[in-house]
Amino acid sequence: MPPMKFVVKKAWSSGGCGRVGALEMGSCPGPIETPALLLSTRKGLPHFISPDLLTSLPSPDSHLLQISPLHFLEGLASTTISKLGGLHQMLGLHQYGMAAVARDSIQCLPESKGATKLGASFETPCGRLLIKPKDYVEMISCMRPNIWATLADEVPAWVTDKRNKTSVDRTVRWLDDCLALNPVVGSVFGAIVGGTNLDERKRCAEEVAKRNVSGYWIGGFGLGEGIDERPALLSAIIDLLPDEKPRMISGLGLPEEILEGIDAGIDLFDSTYIYSLTLGGFALTFSLDKGGNQYNFQKSQIGSDLTKINLRAKVYSHNTHHYLTFFHVIRESIKDGRFEKFRQTFIESRRAHQEREAVCA
């Protein structure tokens, strides 16, 4: 499998305002512009939608999939997947890029109380599991994703400084363990944690930046941190990372959070937001004015349970298409030098809509 290539096409200024890049993976039909959305999956296939409908989504923007190796602990053994040629061959998704992260922010969630020096703990559909670096790398080697994030000890926002320090120590050690095992598959993204402790976030970023990795996966967000804390935490990390390597993050999904992450310099985001909307029976319908001037917001709720079953695939397809368009408009605003105006106008319009909804409720 050809190595991943990443090029920054337009960088943000020292005051923020995002950046546009191009991500090339041998399995994808062409370069994928960043900032980009990773479609969440269950056992390698997007939620709610059958593989034959994937071609209805914008190409190549929809050709990035986020997978969790932990999903495959029930069902086929990793060795069987390897014999079939890896996930691309097994699933028939030859023109899609796959990014493997242990946490999927939906069903496989980090459980800090169960983590030990031996491995990370996750709550999964199979129960609570302890995943050791050796076992994790073996799964990665069998599945052969294009990108994979190293194992991380993620902790919620309310843990002590001592526990944050321990999580960084473990995550850096597991990174070294994963690299030492030397799986000859995909591009390695070093995991960065540290919770809400600024010093630990910086320490982890500094250590991971010293390692021979192709990019960075930023964890520990979406686990109870305050909205006001995020800008400083993101800046503390990004300021210490080299510009030429891509940054991926989990735990930021709302439109406002996406814009905040892009302003900080994040390139790749997961897609739990559209999953949650579709599961709740909502169709995303905010209009996107490419001039950055006006936004209308609506969430259309699907009716009966029977209707939900029949229409969920269509609604998921609609929501995915809509959110991919959102990312496209963001990229264009960065290229034109008007991202900050776009961001502020969008947030103000969304806030005004929410206030109107509250009055009518």
CSV table of C-alpha atoms in Angstrom, one decimal:
chain,number,residue,atom,x,y,z
A,1,MET,CA,0.0,0.0,0.0
A,2,PRO,CA,1.6,3.4,-1.0
A,3,PRO,CA,2.4,5.7,1.9
A,4,MET,CA,0.2,8.6,2.8
A,5,LYS,CA,1.2,12.0,1.6
A,6,PHE,CA,0.1,15.4,3.1
A,7,VAL,CA,0.8,18.9,1.7
A,8,VAL,CA,-0.3,22.2,3.3
A,9,LYS,CA,-1.7,24.3,0.5
A,10,LYS,CA,-2.6,27.4,2.5
A,11,ALA,CA,-1.5,27.9,6.1
A,12,TRP,CA,-3.2,30.0,8.7
A,13,SER,CA,-1.7,33.1,10.2
A,14,SER,CA,-0.3,33.4,13.7
A,15,GLY,CA,-3.7,34.6,14.8
A,16,GLY,CA,-5.5,31.4,13.7
A,17,CYS,CA,-8.0,31.2,10.8
A,18,GLY,CA,-7.3,27.5,9.8
A,19,ARG,CA,-5.4,25.9,7.0
A,20,VAL,CA,-6.1,23.9,3.8
A,21,GLY,CA,-4.2,20.9,2.8
A,22,ALA,CA,-4.3,17.9,0.5
A,23,LEU,CA,-4.2,14.3,1.7
A,24,GLU,CA,-3.2,11.5,-0.7
A,25,MET,CA,-3.7,7.8,-0.1
A,26,GLY,CA,-3.0,5.2,-2.6
A,27,SER,CA,-6.5,3.6,-2.3
A,28,CYS,CA,-8.4,6.9,-2.8
A,29,PRO,CA,-9.4,8.1,-6.3
A,30,GLY,CA,-7.7,11.4,-5.8
A,31,PRO,CA,-6.3,13.9,-3.3
A,32,ILE,CA,-8.8,14.8,-0.5
A,33,GLU,CA,-8.7,18.4,0.6
A,34,THR,CA,-8.5,19.1,4.3
A,35,PRO,CA,-10.0,20.1,6.7
A,36,ALA,CA,-12.0,16.9,6.1
A,37,LEU,CA,-14.6,14.7,7.7
A,38,LEU,CA,-14.0,11.0,8.6
A,39,LEU,CA,-17.2,9.0,8.2
A,40,SER,CA,-17.8,6.8,11.3
A,41,THR,CA,-18.3,3.1,10.7
A,42,ARG,CA,-19.4,-0.1,12.4
A,43,LYS,CA,-17.0,-2.9,11.5
A,44,GLY,CA,-15.7,-0.9,8.6
A,45,LEU,CA,-19.0,0.1,7.0
A,46,PRO,CA,-20.7,3.5,7.4
A,47,HIS,CA,-23.7,3.5,9.8
A,48,PHE,CA,-27.2,3.2,8.3
A,49,ILE,CA,-26.1,3.2,4.7
A,50,SER,CA,-25.4,0.2,2.5
A,51,PRO,CA,-22.1,0.0,0.5
A,52,ASP,CA,-23.8,0.4,-2.8
A,53,LEU,CA,-25.2,3.8,-1.8
A,54,LEU,CA,-21.7,5.2,-0.9
A,55,THR,CA,-21.3,6.2,-4.5
A,56,SER,CA,-24.2,8.7,-4.1
A,57,LEU,CA,-22.0,10.8,-1.7
A,58,PRO,CA,-19.6,13.5,-3.0
A,59,SER,CA,-16.3,12.0,-4.2
A,60,PRO,CA,-13.6,12.1,-3.1
A,61,ASP,CA,-14.7,13.9,0.1
A,62,SER,CA,-16.7,10.9,1.3
A,63,HIS,CA,-13.8,8.4,0.8
A,64,LEU,CA,-12.3,8.8,4.3
A,65,LEU,CA,-13.6,6.2,6.8
A,66,GLN,CA,-12.8,6.0,10.5
A,67,ILE,CA,-12.7,2.4,11.9
A,68,SER,CA,-12.2,1.0,15.4
A,69,PRO,CA,-10.3,-2.2,15.5
A,70,LEU,CA,-12.2,-3.1,18.7
A,71,HIS,CA,-15.4,-3.6,16.6
A,72,PHE,CA,-13.8,-6.8,15.2
A,73,LEU,CA,-13.2,-8.4,18.5
A,74,GLU,CA,-16.6,-10.0,18.0
A,75,GLY,CA,-17.0,-12.0,14.9
A,76,LEU,CA,-14.1,-12.7,12.5
A,77,ALA,CA,-10.7,-13.3,14.0
A,78,SER,CA,-8.0,-10.8,13.0
A,79,THR,CA,-6.0,-13.6,11.4
A,80,THR,CA,-9.0,-14.3,9.1
A,81,ILE,CA,-9.2,-10.7,8.1
A,82,SER,CA,-5.4,-10.8,7.3
A,83,LYS,CA,-5.8,-13.9,5.2
A,84,LEU,CA,-8.6,-12.1,3.2
A,85,GLY,CA,-6.1,-9.3,2.5
A,86,GLY,CA,-7.1,-6.8,5.1
A,87,LEU,CA,-10.2,-4.6,5.5
A,88,HIS,CA,-10.1,-3.0,2.0
A,89,GLN,CA,-10.2,-6.4,0.4
A,90,MET,CA,-12.7,-8.0,2.8
A,91,LEU,CA,-15.2,-5.1,2.5
A,92,GLY,CA,-14.6,-4.4,-1.2
A,93,LEU,CA,-13.9,-0.8,-0.4
A,94,HIS,CA,-10.8,-0.5,-2.6
A,95,GLN,CA,-11.0,3.2,-3.3
A,96,TYR,CA,-11.5,4.3,0.3
A,97,GLY,CA,-9.0,5.5,2.9
A,98,MET,CA,-9.3,4.0,6.3
A,99,ALA,CA,-8.1,5.6,9.6
A,100,ALA,CA,-8.0,3.3,12.6
A,101,VAL,CA,-8.6,4.7,16.1
A,102,ALA,CA,-9.3,2.5,19.1
A,103,ARG,CA,-12.0,4.9,20.3
A,104,ASP,CA,-15.0,5.5,18.1
A,105,SER,CA,-16.8,8.0,20.3
A,106,ILE,CA,-20.0,6.0,19.9
A,107,GLN,CA,-19.7,2.4,21.1
A,108,CYS,CA,-16.1,2.0,22.1
A,109,LEU,CA,-15.3,4.6,24.7
A,110,PRO,CA,-12.2,5.0,26.9
A,111,GLU,CA,-12.7,3.9,30.5
A,112,SER,CA,-9.9,5.4,32.6
A,113,LYS,CA,-10.6,3.6,35.8
A,114,GLY,CA,-9.9,0.2,34.1
A,115,ALA,CA,-6.6,1.3,32.5
A,116,THR,CA,-3.4,-0.1,33.9
A,117,LYS,CA,0.3,0.2,33.0
A,118,LEU,CA,-0.3,-2.8,30.7
A,119,GLY,CA,-2.9,-1.3,28.4
A,120,ALA,CA,-5.9,1.0,27.8
A,121,SER,CA,-9.4,0.2,28.9
A,122,PHE,CA,-12.5,0.6,26.8
A,123,GLU,CA,-16.3,0.1,27.3
A,124,THR,CA,-17.5,-1.8,24.3
A,125,PRO,CA,-20.5,-3.9,23.2
A,126,CYS,CA,-18.5,-6.9,24.3
A,127,GLY,CA,-18.0,-5.4,27.8
A,128,ARG,CA,-15.0,-3.7,29.4
A,129,LEU,CA,-11.8,-4.7,27.6
A,130,LEU,CA,-8.1,-4.1,28.4
A,131,ILE,CA,-6.2,-3.6,25.2
A,132,LYS,CA,-2.4,-4.0,25.3
A,133,PRO,CA,-0.1,-2.4,22.7
A,134,LYS,CA,1.1,-5.8,21.4
A,135,ASP,CA,-2.5,-7.0,20.8
A,136,TYR,CA,-3.5,-3.6,19.3
A,137,VAL,CA,-0.6,-3.6,16.8
A,138,GLU,CA,-1.5,-7.2,15.9
A,139,MET,CA,-5.0,-6.1,15.0
A,140,ILE,CA,-3.7,-3.2,13.0
A,141,SER,CA,-1.3,-5.4,11.1
A,142,CYS,CA,-4.1,-7.8,10.1
A,143,MET,CA,-6.5,-5.0,9.1
A,144,ARG,CA,-4.0,-2.9,7.1
A,145,PRO,CA,-5.6,0.6,7.4
A,146,ASN,CA,-4.0,3.6,5.6
A,147,ILE,CA,-3.7,5.5,8.8
A,148,TRP,CA,-3.6,4.3,12.5
A,149,ALA,CA,-3.4,6.1,15.8
A,150,THR,CA,-1.3,4.6,18.5
A,151,LEU,CA,-3.0,3.4,21.8
A,152,ALA,CA,-3.8,6.2,24.2
A,153,ASP,CA,-4.8,6.4,27.9
A,154,GLU,CA,-7.6,8.9,27.7
A,155,VAL,CA,-9.0,10.4,30.9
A,156,PRO,CA,-12.1,12.6,31.6
A,157,ALA,CA,-11.8,16.2,32.6
A,158,TRP,CA,-12.3,15.7,36.3
A,159,VAL,CA,-9.3,13.5,37.1
A,160,THR,CA,-6.4,14.7,39.3
A,161,ASP,CA,-3.2,16.2,37.9
A,162,LYS,CA,-1.4,13.0,39.1
A,163,ARG,CA,-3.7,10.9,36.9
A,164,ASN,CA,-3.2,13.2,34.0
A,165,LYS,CA,0.6,12.8,34.3
A,166,THR,CA,0.1,9.0,34.5
A,167,SER,CA,-2.0,9.1,31.3
A,168,VAL,CA,0.7,11.0,29.4
A,169,ASP,CA,3.5,8.6,30.7
A,170,ARG,CA,1.5,5.6,29.6
A,171,THR,CA,0.5,7.0,26.2
A,172,VAL,CA,4.1,8.0,25.3
A,173,ARG,CA,5.4,4.6,26.5
A,174,TRP,CA,2.7,2.8,24.4
A,175,LEU,CA,3.7,4.9,21.4
A,176,ASP,CA,7.2,3.6,21.8
A,177,ASP,CA,6.0,0.1,22.2
A,178,CYS,CA,3.9,0.4,19.0
A,179,LEU,CA,6.8,1.8,17.0
A,180,ALA,CA,9.1,-0.9,18.3
A,181,LEU,CA,6.8,-3.6,17.2
A,182,ASN,CA,7.2,-2.1,13.7
A,183,PRO,CA,4.0,-3.1,11.9
A,184,VAL,CA,4.7,-2.6,8.2
A,185,VAL,CA,1.2,-1.2,7.5
A,186,GLY,CA,-0.2,2.3,7.1
A,187,SER,CA,1.0,5.7,8.4
A,188,VAL,CA,1.4,6.0,12.2
A,189,PHE,CA,-0.3,8.9,14.0
A,190,GLY,CA,1.1,9.5,17.5
A,191,ALA,CA,-1.5,9.9,20.2
A,192,ILE,CA,-1.5,13.0,22.3
A,193,VAL,CA,-3.4,13.3,25.6
A,194,GLY,CA,-3.2,15.2,28.9
A,195,GLY,CA,-6.8,15.9,29.8
A,196,THR,CA,-7.4,19.5,30.9
A,197,ASN,CA,-3.9,20.0,32.3
A,198,LEU,CA,-2.1,22.5,30.0
A,199,ASP,CA,1.3,21.5,31.2
A,200,GLU,CA,0.7,17.8,30.5
A,201,ARG,CA,-0.8,18.5,27.1
A,202,LYS,CA,2.4,20.4,26.2
A,203,ARG,CA,4.6,17.7,27.6
A,204,CYS,CA,2.8,15.0,25.7
A,205,ALA,CA,2.9,17.0,22.4
A,206,GLU,CA,6.6,17.7,22.9
A,207,GLU,CA,7.4,14.0,23.4
A,208,VAL,CA,5.3,12.7,20.6
A,209,ALA,CA,6.7,15.4,18.2
A,210,LYS,CA,10.2,13.8,18.8
A,211,ARG,CA,9.0,10.4,17.5
A,212,ASN,CA,9.1,9.2,13.9
A,213,VAL,CA,5.4,9.4,13.1
A,214,SER,CA,3.5,10.5,10.0
A,215,GLY,CA,0.9,12.6,11.8
A,216,TYR,CA,-0.9,13.2,15.1
A,217,TRP,CA,-4.1,12.0,16.7
A,218,ILE,CA,-5.4,14.3,19.5
A,219,GLY,CA,-7.4,12.5,22.1
A,220,GLY,CA,-9.1,13.3,25.4
A,221,PHE,CA,-11.6,15.8,24.0
A,222,GLY,CA,-15.4,15.3,24.4
A,223,LEU,CA,-14.8,13.9,27.8
A,224,GLY,CA,-16.3,16.6,30.0
A,225,GLU,CA,-13.9,19.5,29.3
A,226,GLY,CA,-15.5,23.0,29.4
A,227,ILE,CA,-16.0,24.9,26.1
A,228,ASP,CA,-13.9,27.8,27.5
A,229,GLU,CA,-11.0,25.5,28.2
A,230,ARG,CA,-10.7,24.1,24.6
A,231,PRO,CA,-9.0,27.0,22.8
A,232,ALA,CA,-6.0,27.1,25.2
A,233,LEU,CA,-5.7,23.3,25.2
A,234,LEU,CA,-5.7,23.1,21.4
A,235,SER,CA,-3.3,25.9,21.0
A,236,ALA,CA,-0.9,24.4,23.6
A,237,ILE,CA,-0.8,21.2,21.5
A,238,ILE,CA,-0.8,22.6,17.9
A,239,ASP,CA,1.9,25.2,18.7
A,240,LEU,CA,4.4,22.4,19.4
A,241,LEU,CA,3.7,20.2,16.3
A,242,PRO,CA,5.4,20.5,12.9
A,243,ASP,CA,3.3,22.2,10.3
A,244,GLU,CA,4.0,19.6,7.6
A,245,LYS,CA,2.2,16.7,9.3
A,246,PRO,CA,-1.6,16.2,9.6
A,247,ARG,CA,-3.6,16.4,12.8
A,248,MET,CA,-6.6,14.3,13.5
A,249,ILE,CA,-9.0,14.7,16.5
A,250,SER,CA,-11.8,12.8,18.1
A,251,GLY,CA,-14.5,14.3,20.4
A,252,LEU,CA,-15.3,17.5,18.5
A,253,GLY,CA,-18.5,17.1,16.4
A,254,LEU,CA,-20.9,20.1,16.6
A,255,PRO,CA,-20.5,22.7,13.9
A,256,GLU,CA,-19.2,25.2,16.4
A,257,GLU,CA,-16.6,22.7,17.7
A,258,ILE,CA,-15.5,21.9,14.1
A,259,LEU,CA,-14.9,25.6,13.4
A,260,GLU,CA,-13.0,25.9,16.7
A,261,GLY,CA,-10.8,23.0,15.8
A,262,ILE,CA,-10.2,24.3,12.3
A,263,ASP,CA,-9.2,27.7,13.6
A,264,ALA,CA,-6.6,25.9,15.8
A,265,GLY,CA,-5.2,24.0,12.9
A,266,ILE,CA,-6.9,20.6,13.0
A,267,ASP,CA,-7.1,18.8,9.7
A,268,LEU,CA,-9.3,15.6,10.2
A,269,PHE,CA,-12.5,15.2,12.3
A,270,ASP,CA,-14.7,12.3,13.2
A,271,SER,CA,-18.4,12.3,12.3
A,272,THR,CA,-20.4,11.3,15.4
A,273,TYR,CA,-22.5,14.4,15.1
A,274,ILE,CA,-24.3,13.3,12.0
A,275,TYR,CA,-24.6,9.8,13.4
A,276,SER,CA,-26.3,11.1,16.5
A,277,LEU,CA,-28.6,13.4,14.5
A,278,THR,CA,-29.7,10.5,12.2
A,279,LEU,CA,-30.2,8.1,15.2
A,280,GLY,CA,-32.5,10.7,16.8
A,281,GLY,CA,-34.5,11.0,13.5
A,282,PHE,CA,-33.3,14.5,12.5
A,283,ALA,CA,-32.4,15.9,9.1
A,284,LEU,CA,-29.7,18.6,9.1
A,285,THR,CA,-31.0,21.5,7.0
A,286,PHE,CA,-29.1,24.7,7.9
A,287,SER,CA,-28.4,26.5,4.6
A,288,LEU,CA,-24.9,27.4,3.7
A,289,ASP,CA,-24.4,30.8,2.1
A,290,LYS,CA,-20.9,30.6,0.4
A,291,GLY,CA,-20.6,34.3,0.8
A,292,GLY,CA,-20.6,33.9,4.6
A,293,ASN,CA,-23.5,36.2,5.1
A,294,GLN,CA,-26.6,34.4,6.2
A,295,TYR,CA,-27.6,31.0,7.7
A,296,ASN,CA,-31.0,29.5,8.3
A,297,PHE,CA,-31.3,26.5,10.7
A,298,GLN,CA,-33.8,23.8,10.9
A,299,LYS,CA,-33.9,20.2,12.1
A,300,SER,CA,-36.7,18.2,10.6
A,301,GLN,CA,-37.7,15.3,12.8
A,302,ILE,CA,-38.8,12.0,11.2
A,303,GLY,CA,-42.2,10.8,12.3
A,304,SER,CA,-43.2,7.2,13.4
A,305,ASP,CA,-40.8,4.4,14.3
A,306,LEU,CA,-41.7,2.6,11.0
A,307,THR,CA,-40.9,5.8,9.1
A,308,LYS,CA,-37.6,6.0,10.9
A,309,ILE,CA,-36.7,2.5,9.8
A,310,ASN,CA,-37.6,3.1,6.2
A,311,LEU,CA,-36.0,6.5,5.9
A,312,ARG,CA,-32.9,6.4,8.1
A,313,ALA,CA,-30.5,5.5,5.3
A,314,LYS,CA,-31.8,8.4,3.2
A,315,VAL,CA,-31.6,10.8,6.2
A,316,TYR,CA,-28.0,9.6,7.0
A,317,SER,CA,-27.0,10.1,3.4
A,318,HIS,CA,-28.6,13.6,3.4
A,319,ASN,CA,-26.9,14.5,6.7
A,320,THR,CA,-23.5,13.2,5.5
A,321,HIS,CA,-23.8,15.1,2.2
A,322,HIS,CA,-24.8,18.3,4.1
A,323,TYR,CA,-21.9,18.1,6.5
A,324,LEU,CA,-19.4,17.4,3.7
A,325,THR,CA,-20.8,20.5,2.0
A,326,PHE,CA,-20.2,22.4,5.3
A,327,PHE,CA,-16.5,21.4,5.2
A,328,HIS,CA,-16.3,22.3,1.5
A,329,VAL,CA,-17.6,25.8,2.2
A,330,ILE,CA,-15.1,26.1,5.2
A,331,ARG,CA,-12.2,25.2,2.9
A,332,GLU,CA,-13.3,27.8,0.3
A,333,SER,CA,-13.5,30.5,3.0
A,334,ILE,CA,-10.0,29.7,4.1
A,335,LYS,CA,-8.7,29.9,0.6
A,336,ASP,CA,-10.4,33.3,0.1
A,337,GLY,CA,-9.1,34.6,3.4
A,338,ARG,CA,-12.5,35.1,5.0
A,339,PHE,CA,-12.7,32.1,7.4
A,340,GLU,CA,-12.9,34.2,10.5
A,341,LYS,CA,-15.9,36.2,9.1
A,342,PHE,CA,-17.5,32.9,8.1
A,343,ARG,CA,-17.0,31.5,11.5
A,344,GLN,CA,-18.3,34.4,13.4
A,345,THR,CA,-21.4,34.9,11.2
A,346,PHE,CA,-22.2,31.2,11.3
A,347,ILE,CA,-22.0,31.0,15.1
A,348,GLU,CA,-24.0,34.2,15.6
A,349,SER,CA,-26.7,33.0,13.2
A,350,ARG,CA,-26.9,29.6,14.9
A,351,ARG,CA,-27.1,31.2,18.4
A,352,ALA,CA,-29.9,33.5,17.2
A,353,HIS,CA,-31.7,30.4,15.8
A,354,GLN,CA,-31.4,28.5,19.1
A,355,GLU,CA,-32.7,31.5,21.0
A,356,ARG,CA,-35.8,31.7,18.7
A,357,GLU,CA,-36.3,27.9,19.2
A,358,ALA,CA,-36.2,28.4,23.0
A,359,VAL,CA,-38.8,31.1,22.9
A,360,CYS,CA,-41.2,29.0,20.7
A,361,ALA,CA,-40.7,25.9,22.8
